[in-house]
Amino acid sequence: MGTQSFFLPSEVPPRAEHIPTILYPTAYAERLELRSDVHPDIRALCIEELGTWITNYPQNFLNDSYLKYLGWMLHDKQGLVRLQCLQSLHGLYNVPQWTGKLELFTSRFKSRIVAMALDKEPQVSAEAIHLIILISKCMENILSREDCESVHQLVYTTNRAVAVAAGEFLYQRILDTSAEEPSPEHSHRRSAHAAFFHLLIEFFISNELHDHAAYLVDSLWDSAVPQLRDWECQTDLLLMKKT
C-alpha cells in the first residue's frame, strides 16, 4: 500500500458516494484477492473495513464482486481473520431487505459456514453457529437436514459458548413449541412446556448419548429458561401414568 492514503468509511463526506469505488481497489481488493499479506491483523482489518463499506454503501458494494472476498477469507489459516469474516457477514444478514442480494453468496459459501461450526477455535465455532441461526431465519429452507444435525450434536461439546450457541439453534429449529395448540385440560403455557419436554426427550434418546444429559440441559439453559424452570410441569410429567 506504500504511502498511499485513503479514507476510512466514517471519514467519507456525505456526498462522496463515488469515492469508495475509486479507493476500494487500491486499499483492500489487492490485499484480499492476492491474500499475500503475511500479517493476519491487516487481513482482519481489511475484512472489517470491507464489511463497513458494504453496510454503508450497499448500492456500490452489496454484490458478488465484493462479497466474494468475505467468502474467500472464510478459509484463512488464522482464526482472527475467519472470526472477522463471520462478524462482518452477521451484520449483512441482519438486514432483512438484503436477503435477496445474499442468496447467491449463501448458496456458494453455506457449506463452508456450516463446516466452521466445527472450527478448531471455539470463538470462531460459536460465531459460525450464531451466523447459521441468522441465515436460517432469513432463508427458511436453505439448510439441509445434514446441516442441522451437524450443529445439533454440538450441544454435547465441553466448550460452553459453543454448546450454548448450538442449544439456541436446536431450540429454534426443533424445541420451540410456543405455537403449539393448548390441550383442553391445560393452559397454553402448560401444553407448550409439556410438548417441549417430549421433544427434548425424543432428541436425547435418538442421540444415544445417555451419559451426557447434563451437557444437553446446560446448553439449553439460556434459550429455554421458562420450560426448564417449570418444576410443576416436570413433576406432572414424572407422575403421569403410562397409557
PDB file of C-alpha atoms in Angstrom:
ATOM      1  CA  MET A   1       0.000   0.000   0.000  1.00  0.00           C
ATOM      2  CA  GLY A   2       3.069   2.252   0.349  1.00  0.00           C
ATOM      3  CA  THR A   3       2.446   5.848   1.288  1.00  0.00           C
ATOM      4  CA  GLN A   4      -0.893   5.977  -0.483  1.00  0.00           C
ATOM      5  CA  SER A   5      -3.604   7.376   1.795  1.00  0.00           C
ATOM      6  CA  PHE A   6      -7.294   6.569   1.887  1.00  0.00           C
ATOM      7  CA  PHE A   7     -10.402   7.419   3.850  1.00  0.00           C
ATOM      8  CA  LEU A   8     -11.985   5.125   6.378  1.00  0.00           C
ATOM      9  CA  PRO A   9     -15.782   4.785   5.915  1.00  0.00           C
ATOM     10  CA  SER A  10     -16.535   7.016   8.887  1.00  0.00           C
ATOM     11  CA  GLU A  11     -14.478   9.781   7.267  1.00  0.00           C
ATOM     12  CA  VAL A  12     -16.136   9.777   3.845  1.00  0.00           C
ATOM     13  CA  PRO A  13     -18.026  13.058   3.212  1.00  0.00           C
ATOM     14  CA  PRO A  14     -21.812  12.552   2.941  1.00  0.00           C
ATOM     15  CA  ARG A  15     -21.870  13.482  -0.751  1.00  0.00           C
ATOM     16  CA  ALA A  16     -18.848  11.473  -1.817  1.00  0.00           C
ATOM     17  CA  GLU A  17     -20.729   8.320  -2.816  1.00  0.00           C
ATOM     18  CA  HIS A  18     -18.367   7.686  -5.718  1.00  0.00           C
ATOM     19  CA  ILE A  19     -15.145   7.888  -3.700  1.00  0.00           C
ATOM     20  CA  PRO A  20     -15.435   4.264  -2.418  1.00  0.00           C
ATOM     21  CA  THR A  21     -15.444   2.850  -5.948  1.00  0.00           C
ATOM     22  CA  ILE A  22     -12.179   4.684  -6.613  1.00  0.00           C
ATOM     23  CA  LEU A  23     -10.455   3.959  -3.329  1.00  0.00           C
ATOM     24  CA  TYR A  24     -11.543   0.399  -2.677  1.00  0.00           C
ATOM     25  CA  PRO A  25      -9.458  -1.436  -5.321  1.00  0.00           C
ATOM     26  CA  THR A  26      -6.163   0.086  -4.153  1.00  0.00           C
ATOM     27  CA  ALA A  27      -6.937  -0.121  -0.434  1.00  0.00           C
ATOM     28  CA  TYR A  28      -8.449  -3.573   0.069  1.00  0.00           C
ATOM     29  CA  ALA A  29      -9.027  -5.690  -3.029  1.00  0.00           C
ATOM     30  CA  GLU A  30      -5.351  -6.058  -3.868  1.00  0.00           C
ATOM     31  CA  ARG A  31      -4.556  -7.471  -0.444  1.00  0.00           C
ATOM     32  CA  LEU A  32      -7.633  -9.686  -0.208  1.00  0.00           C
ATOM     33  CA  GLU A  33      -7.605 -11.027  -3.748  1.00  0.00           C
ATOM     34  CA  LEU A  34      -3.940 -11.961  -3.636  1.00  0.00           C
ATOM     35  CA  ARG A  35      -4.168 -12.954   0.045  1.00  0.00           C
ATOM     36  CA  SER A  36      -0.468 -12.206   0.211  1.00  0.00           C
ATOM     37  CA  ASP A  37      -0.262 -10.052   3.342  1.00  0.00           C
ATOM     38  CA  VAL A  38       1.625 -12.026   5.972  1.00  0.00           C
ATOM     39  CA  HIS A  39       0.052 -10.125   8.866  1.00  0.00           C
ATOM     40  CA  PRO A  40      -3.328 -11.562   9.946  1.00  0.00           C
ATOM     41  CA  ASP A  41      -4.143  -8.333  11.792  1.00  0.00           C
ATOM     42  CA  ILE A  42      -4.029  -6.431   8.500  1.00  0.00           C
ATOM     43  CA  ARG A  43      -6.135  -9.056   6.720  1.00  0.00           C
ATOM     44  CA  ALA A  44      -8.678  -8.892   9.532  1.00  0.00           C
ATOM     45  CA  LEU A  45      -8.713  -5.087   9.373  1.00  0.00           C
ATOM     46  CA  CYS A  46      -9.314  -5.174   5.622  1.00  0.00           C
ATOM     47  CA  ILE A  47     -12.230  -7.556   6.132  1.00  0.00           C
ATOM     48  CA  GLU A  48     -13.667  -5.373   8.897  1.00  0.00           C
ATOM     49  CA  GLU A  49     -13.473  -2.257   6.726  1.00  0.00           C
ATOM     50  CA  LEU A  50     -14.916  -4.099   3.729  1.00  0.00           C
ATOM     51  CA  GLY A  51     -17.884  -5.067   5.880  1.00  0.00           C
ATOM     52  CA  THR A  52     -18.283  -1.420   6.845  1.00  0.00           C
ATOM     53  CA  TRP A  53     -18.108  -0.281   3.199  1.00  0.00           C
ATOM     54  CA  ILE A  54     -20.794  -2.800   2.214  1.00  0.00           C
ATOM     55  CA  THR A  55     -23.026  -1.760   5.102  1.00  0.00           C
ATOM     56  CA  ASN A  56     -22.653   1.972   4.462  1.00  0.00           C
ATOM     57  CA  TYR A  57     -22.757   1.792   0.658  1.00  0.00           C
ATOM     58  CA  PRO A  58     -24.866  -1.249  -0.291  1.00  0.00           C
ATOM     59  CA  GLN A  59     -25.684   0.288  -3.666  1.00  0.00           C
ATOM     60  CA  ASN A  60     -21.977   0.093  -4.551  1.00  0.00           C
ATOM     61  CA  PHE A  61     -20.723  -2.964  -2.693  1.00  0.00           C
ATOM     62  CA  LEU A  62     -23.590  -5.333  -1.821  1.00  0.00           C
ATOM     63  CA  ASN A  63     -22.942  -7.573  -4.787  1.00  0.00           C
ATOM     64  CA  ASP A  64     -20.991 -10.729  -5.504  1.00  0.00           C
ATOM     65  CA  SER A  65     -17.997  -8.826  -6.879  1.00  0.00           C
ATOM     66  CA  TYR A  66     -17.204  -7.727  -3.304  1.00  0.00           C
ATOM     67  CA  LEU A  67     -18.984 -10.345  -1.210  1.00  0.00           C
ATOM     68  CA  LYS A  68     -16.687 -12.997  -2.683  1.00  0.00           C
ATOM     69  CA  TYR A  69     -13.773 -11.592  -0.662  1.00  0.00           C
ATOM     70  CA  LEU A  70     -15.637 -12.351   2.563  1.00  0.00           C
ATOM     71  CA  GLY A  71     -16.280 -15.854   1.292  1.00  0.00           C
ATOM     72  CA  TRP A  72     -12.695 -16.487   0.299  1.00  0.00           C
ATOM     73  CA  MET A  73     -11.324 -15.331   3.621  1.00  0.00           C
ATOM     74  CA  LEU A  74     -13.541 -17.794   5.486  1.00  0.00           C
ATOM     75  CA  HIS A  75     -10.753 -20.233   4.561  1.00  0.00           C
ATOM     76  CA  ASP A  76      -7.979 -18.114   6.090  1.00  0.00           C
ATOM     77  CA  LYS A  77      -5.487 -20.037   8.221  1.00  0.00           C
ATOM     78  CA  GLN A  78      -5.756 -17.557  11.093  1.00  0.00           C
ATOM     79  CA  GLY A  79      -8.748 -17.737  13.433  1.00  0.00           C
ATOM     80  CA  LEU A  80      -8.728 -13.955  13.863  1.00  0.00           C
ATOM     81  CA  VAL A  81      -9.442 -13.446  10.160  1.00  0.00           C
ATOM     82  CA  ARG A  82     -12.089 -16.176   9.999  1.00  0.00           C
ATOM     83  CA  LEU A  83     -13.805 -14.658  13.024  1.00  0.00           C
ATOM     84  CA  GLN A  84     -13.857 -11.194  11.469  1.00  0.00           C
ATOM     85  CA  CYS A  85     -15.379 -12.597   8.273  1.00  0.00           C
ATOM     86  CA  LEU A  86     -18.209 -14.168  10.246  1.00  0.00           C
ATOM     87  CA  GLN A  87     -18.808 -10.985  12.218  1.00  0.00           C
ATOM     88  CA  SER A  88     -18.926  -8.894   9.046  1.00  0.00           C
ATOM     89  CA  LEU A  89     -21.373 -11.340   7.462  1.00  0.00           C
ATOM     90  CA  HIS A  90     -23.528 -11.265  10.580  1.00  0.00           C
ATOM     91  CA  GLY A  91     -24.045  -7.548  10.085  1.00  0.00           C
ATOM     92  CA  LEU A  92     -25.171  -8.119   6.488  1.00  0.00           C
ATOM     93  CA  TYR A  93     -27.596 -10.971   7.169  1.00  0.00           C
ATOM     94  CA  ASN A  94     -29.073  -8.917   9.993  1.00  0.00           C
ATOM     95  CA  VAL A  95     -30.717  -6.576   7.443  1.00  0.00           C
ATOM     96  CA  PRO A  96     -33.871  -8.357   6.163  1.00  0.00           C
ATOM     97  CA  GLN A  97     -34.146  -6.364   2.925  1.00  0.00           C
ATOM     98  CA  TRP A  98     -30.684  -7.532   1.851  1.00  0.00           C
ATOM     99  CA  THR A  99     -31.590 -11.222   1.916  1.00  0.00           C
ATOM    100  CA  GLY A 100     -32.246 -11.399  -1.808  1.00  0.00           C
ATOM    101  CA  LYS A 101     -28.840  -9.969  -2.676  1.00  0.00           C
ATOM    102  CA  LEU A 102     -27.164 -12.528  -0.411  1.00  0.00           C
ATOM    103  CA  GLU A 103     -28.793 -15.604  -1.952  1.00  0.00           C
ATOM    104  CA  LEU A 104     -26.040 -16.400  -4.446  1.00  0.00           C
ATOM    105  CA  PHE A 105     -23.332 -15.837  -1.839  1.00  0.00           C
ATOM    106  CA  THR A 106     -25.205 -18.098   0.586  1.00  0.00           C
ATOM    107  CA  SER A 107     -25.604 -20.925  -1.917  1.00  0.00           C
ATOM    108  CA  ARG A 108     -21.899 -20.712  -2.721  1.00  0.00           C
ATOM    109  CA  PHE A 109     -20.489 -20.486   0.805  1.00  0.00           C
ATOM    110  CA  LYS A 110     -23.151 -22.082   3.007  1.00  0.00           C
ATOM    111  CA  SER A 111     -21.270 -25.378   3.233  1.00  0.00           C
ATOM    112  CA  ARG A 112     -18.150 -23.596   4.443  1.00  0.00           C
ATOM    113  CA  ILE A 113     -20.074 -21.641   7.082  1.00  0.00           C
ATOM    114  CA  VAL A 114     -21.730 -24.831   8.363  1.00  0.00           C
ATOM    115  CA  ALA A 115     -18.343 -26.579   8.463  1.00  0.00           C
ATOM    116  CA  MET A 116     -16.973 -23.703  10.544  1.00  0.00           C
ATOM    117  CA  ALA A 117     -19.317 -24.733  13.361  1.00  0.00           C
ATOM    118  CA  LEU A 118     -16.632 -27.376  13.940  1.00  0.00           C
ATOM    119  CA  ASP A 119     -13.768 -24.877  13.773  1.00  0.00           C
ATOM    120  CA  LYS A 120     -10.780 -25.629  15.982  1.00  0.00           C
ATOM    121  CA  GLU A 121     -11.122 -22.149  17.523  1.00  0.00           C
ATOM    122  CA  PRO A 122     -14.117 -22.158  19.930  1.00  0.00           C
ATOM    123  CA  GLN A 123     -14.824 -18.457  19.401  1.00  0.00           C
ATOM    124  CA  VAL A 124     -14.978 -18.983  15.645  1.00  0.00           C
ATOM    125  CA  SER A 125     -17.163 -22.056  16.091  1.00  0.00           C
ATOM    126  CA  ALA A 126     -19.658 -20.205  18.302  1.00  0.00           C
ATOM    127  CA  GLU A 127     -19.780 -17.223  15.910  1.00  0.00           C
ATOM    128  CA  ALA A 128     -20.380 -19.558  12.965  1.00  0.00           C
ATOM    129  CA  ILE A 129     -23.345 -21.126  14.753  1.00  0.00           C
ATOM    130  CA  HIS A 130     -24.809 -17.693  15.524  1.00  0.00           C
ATOM    131  CA  LEU A 131     -24.494 -16.828  11.833  1.00  0.00           C
ATOM    132  CA  ILE A 132     -26.143 -20.122  10.859  1.00  0.00           C
ATOM    133  CA  ILE A 133     -29.046 -19.245  13.163  1.00  0.00           C
ATOM    134  CA  LEU A 134     -29.422 -15.882  11.446  1.00  0.00           C
ATOM    135  CA  ILE A 135     -29.197 -17.389   7.960  1.00  0.00           C
ATOM    136  CA  SER A 136     -31.844 -19.980   8.826  1.00  0.00           C
ATOM    137  CA  LYS A 137     -34.181 -17.174   9.896  1.00  0.00           C
ATOM    138  CA  CYS A 138     -33.567 -15.191   6.707  1.00  0.00           C
ATOM    139  CA  MET A 139     -33.767 -18.173   4.359  1.00  0.00           C
ATOM    140  CA  GLU A 140     -36.044 -20.731   5.933  1.00  0.00           C
ATOM    141  CA  ASN A 141     -35.274 -23.768   3.762  1.00  0.00           C
ATOM    142  CA  ILE A 142     -31.621 -23.113   2.988  1.00  0.00           C
ATOM    143  CA  LEU A 143     -30.249 -25.658   5.496  1.00  0.00           C
ATOM    144  CA  SER A 144     -30.377 -29.374   4.764  1.00  0.00           C
ATOM    145  CA  ARG A 145     -31.170 -31.998   7.379  1.00  0.00           C
ATOM    146  CA  GLU A 146     -27.500 -32.932   7.448  1.00  0.00           C
ATOM    147  CA  ASP A 147     -26.525 -29.287   8.012  1.00  0.00           C
ATOM    148  CA  CYS A 148     -28.841 -29.046  11.009  1.00  0.00           C
ATOM    149  CA  GLU A 149     -27.809 -32.358  12.531  1.00  0.00           C
ATOM    150  CA  SER A 150     -24.132 -31.436  12.404  1.00  0.00           C
ATOM    151  CA  VAL A 151     -24.897 -28.356  14.520  1.00  0.00           C
ATOM    152  CA  HIS A 152     -27.335 -30.144  16.850  1.00  0.00           C
ATOM    153  CA  GLN A 153     -24.612 -32.524  18.021  1.00  0.00           C
ATOM    154  CA  LEU A 154     -22.555 -29.634  19.341  1.00  0.00           C
ATOM    155  CA  VAL A 155     -24.879 -29.268  22.349  1.00  0.00           C
ATOM    156  CA  TYR A 156     -22.748 -32.025  23.865  1.00  0.00           C
ATOM    157  CA  THR A 157     -19.418 -30.238  23.441  1.00  0.00           C
ATOM    158  CA  THR A 158     -17.470 -29.287  26.551  1.00  0.00           C
ATOM    159  CA  ASN A 159     -16.946 -25.683  25.429  1.00  0.00           C
ATOM    160  CA  ARG A 160     -19.934 -23.866  26.891  1.00  0.00           C
ATOM    161  CA  ALA A 161     -20.002 -20.954  24.421  1.00  0.00           C
ATOM    162  CA  VAL A 162     -20.225 -23.389  21.518  1.00  0.00           C
ATOM    163  CA  ALA A 163     -22.733 -25.619  23.317  1.00  0.00           C
ATOM    164  CA  VAL A 164     -24.997 -22.682  24.215  1.00  0.00           C
ATOM    165  CA  ALA A 165     -24.951 -21.438  20.610  1.00  0.00           C
ATOM    166  CA  ALA A 166     -25.831 -24.946  19.411  1.00  0.00           C
ATOM    167  CA  GLY A 167     -28.553 -25.119  22.072  1.00  0.00           C
ATOM    168  CA  GLU A 168     -30.086 -21.917  20.752  1.00  0.00           C
ATOM    169  CA  PHE A 169     -30.084 -23.390  17.242  1.00  0.00           C
ATOM    170  CA  LEU A 170     -31.605 -26.669  18.458  1.00  0.00           C
ATOM    171  CA  TYR A 171     -34.293 -24.801  20.379  1.00  0.00           C
ATOM    172  CA  GLN A 172     -35.309 -22.635  17.447  1.00  0.00           C
ATOM    173  CA  ARG A 173     -35.310 -25.480  14.921  1.00  0.00           C
ATOM    174  CA  ILE A 174     -36.900 -28.281  16.953  1.00  0.00           C
ATOM    175  CA  LEU A 175     -37.842 -27.484  20.534  1.00  0.00           C
ATOM    176  CA  ASP A 176     -39.679 -24.151  20.354  1.00  0.00           C
ATOM    177  CA  THR A 177     -43.299 -25.120  20.982  1.00  0.00           C
ATOM    178  CA  SER A 178     -44.688 -21.647  21.668  1.00  0.00           C
ATOM    179  CA  ALA A 179     -47.068 -22.027  18.713  1.00  0.00           C
ATOM    180  CA  GLU A 180     -48.492 -25.341  19.976  1.00  0.00           C
ATOM    181  CA  GLU A 181     -52.254 -25.608  20.314  1.00  0.00           C
ATOM    182  CA  PRO A 182     -53.261 -25.939  24.001  1.00  0.00           C
ATOM    183  CA  SER A 183     -54.950 -29.131  25.127  1.00  0.00           C
ATOM    184  CA  PRO A 184     -58.466 -28.893  26.610  1.00  0.00           C
ATOM    185  CA  GLU A 185     -57.194 -29.889  30.055  1.00  0.00           C
ATOM    186  CA  HIS A 186     -54.254 -27.489  30.336  1.00  0.00           C
ATOM    187  CA  SER A 187     -53.318 -23.893  29.712  1.00  0.00           C
ATOM    188  CA  HIS A 188     -51.400 -22.874  26.608  1.00  0.00           C
ATOM    189  CA  ARG A 189     -48.200 -22.497  28.658  1.00  0.00           C
ATOM    190  CA  ARG A 190     -48.508 -25.929  30.247  1.00  0.00           C
ATOM    191  CA  SER A 191     -49.293 -27.624  26.918  1.00  0.00           C
ATOM    192  CA  ALA A 192     -46.363 -25.925  25.201  1.00  0.00           C
ATOM    193  CA  HIS A 193     -43.976 -26.836  28.017  1.00  0.00           C
ATOM    194  CA  ALA A 194     -45.129 -30.453  28.058  1.00  0.00           C
ATOM    195  CA  ALA A 195     -44.624 -30.650  24.296  1.00  0.00           C
ATOM    196  CA  PHE A 196     -41.127 -29.173  24.740  1.00  0.00           C
ATOM    197  CA  PHE A 197     -40.122 -31.908  27.184  1.00  0.00           C
ATOM    198  CA  HIS A 198     -41.481 -34.634  24.922  1.00  0.00           C
ATOM    199  CA  LEU A 199     -39.417 -33.284  22.018  1.00  0.00           C
ATOM    200  CA  LEU A 200     -36.367 -32.888  24.223  1.00  0.00           C
ATOM    201  CA  ILE A 201     -36.588 -36.494  25.398  1.00  0.00           C
ATOM    202  CA  GLU A 202     -37.028 -37.722  21.829  1.00  0.00           C
ATOM    203  CA  PHE A 203     -33.924 -35.821  20.761  1.00  0.00           C
ATOM    204  CA  PHE A 204     -31.910 -37.136  23.702  1.00  0.00           C
ATOM    205  CA  ILE A 205     -32.910 -40.756  23.127  1.00  0.00           C
ATOM    206  CA  SER A 206     -32.255 -40.538  19.387  1.00  0.00           C
ATOM    207  CA  ASN A 207     -28.662 -39.466  20.050  1.00  0.00           C
ATOM    208  CA  GLU A 208     -27.953 -42.432  22.344  1.00  0.00           C
ATOM    209  CA  LEU A 209     -25.580 -40.367  24.470  1.00  0.00           C
ATOM    210  CA  HIS A 210     -27.146 -41.232  27.807  1.00  0.00           C
ATOM    211  CA  ASP A 211     -24.114 -40.215  29.837  1.00  0.00           C
ATOM    212  CA  HIS A 212     -24.302 -36.607  28.676  1.00  0.00           C
ATOM    213  CA  ALA A 213     -27.760 -35.384  29.695  1.00  0.00           C
ATOM    214  CA  ALA A 214     -26.246 -32.620  31.827  1.00  0.00           C
ATOM    215  CA  TYR A 215     -24.478 -31.149  28.792  1.00  0.00           C
ATOM    216  CA  LEU A 216     -27.734 -31.073  26.835  1.00  0.00           C
ATOM    217  CA  VAL A 217     -29.666 -29.327  29.611  1.00  0.00           C
ATOM    218  CA  ASP A 218     -26.885 -26.820  30.213  1.00  0.00           C
ATOM    219  CA  SER A 219     -26.715 -25.939  26.507  1.00  0.00           C
ATOM    220  CA  LEU A 220     -30.424 -25.041  26.602  1.00  0.00           C
ATOM    221  CA  TRP A 221     -30.394 -23.164  29.900  1.00  0.00           C
ATOM    222  CA  ASP A 222     -30.244 -19.739  28.242  1.00  0.00           C
ATOM    223  CA  SER A 223     -32.711 -20.495  25.434  1.00  0.00           C
ATOM    224  CA  ALA A 224     -35.377 -22.469  27.282  1.00  0.00           C
ATOM    225  CA  VAL A 225     -35.430 -20.884  30.744  1.00  0.00           C
ATOM    226  CA  PRO A 226     -39.249 -20.891  31.191  1.00  0.00           C
ATOM    227  CA  GLN A 227     -39.540 -24.566  30.299  1.00  0.00           C
ATOM    228  CA  LEU A 228     -36.546 -25.826  32.238  1.00  0.00           C
ATOM    229  CA  ARG A 229     -37.693 -23.967  35.351  1.00  0.00           C
ATOM    230  CA  ASP A 230     -41.285 -25.116  35.131  1.00  0.00           C
ATOM    231  CA  TRP A 231     -40.959 -27.555  38.014  1.00  0.00           C
ATOM    232  CA  GLU A 232     -44.710 -28.136  38.229  1.00  0.00           C
ATOM    233  CA  CYS A 233     -44.895 -29.286  34.624  1.00  0.00           C
ATOM    234  CA  GLN A 234     -41.898 -31.571  35.086  1.00  0.00           C
ATOM    235  CA  THR A 235     -43.427 -33.078  38.229  1.00  0.00           C
ATOM    236  CA  ASP A 236     -46.718 -33.738  36.409  1.00  0.00           C
ATOM    237  CA  LEU A 237     -44.861 -35.482  33.594  1.00  0.00           C
ATOM    238  CA  LEU A 238     -42.930 -37.663  36.034  1.00  0.00           C
ATOM    239  CA  LEU A 239     -46.110 -38.665  37.826  1.00  0.00           C
ATOM    240  CA  MET A 240     -48.070 -39.280  34.654  1.00  0.00           C
ATOM    241  CA  LYS A 241     -49.237 -42.855  34.306  1.00  0.00           C
ATOM    242  CA  LYS A 242     -48.214 -44.775  31.215  1.00  0.00           C
ATOM    243  CA  THR A 243     -51.072 -45.429  28.836  1.00  0.00           C
TER     244      THR A 243
END
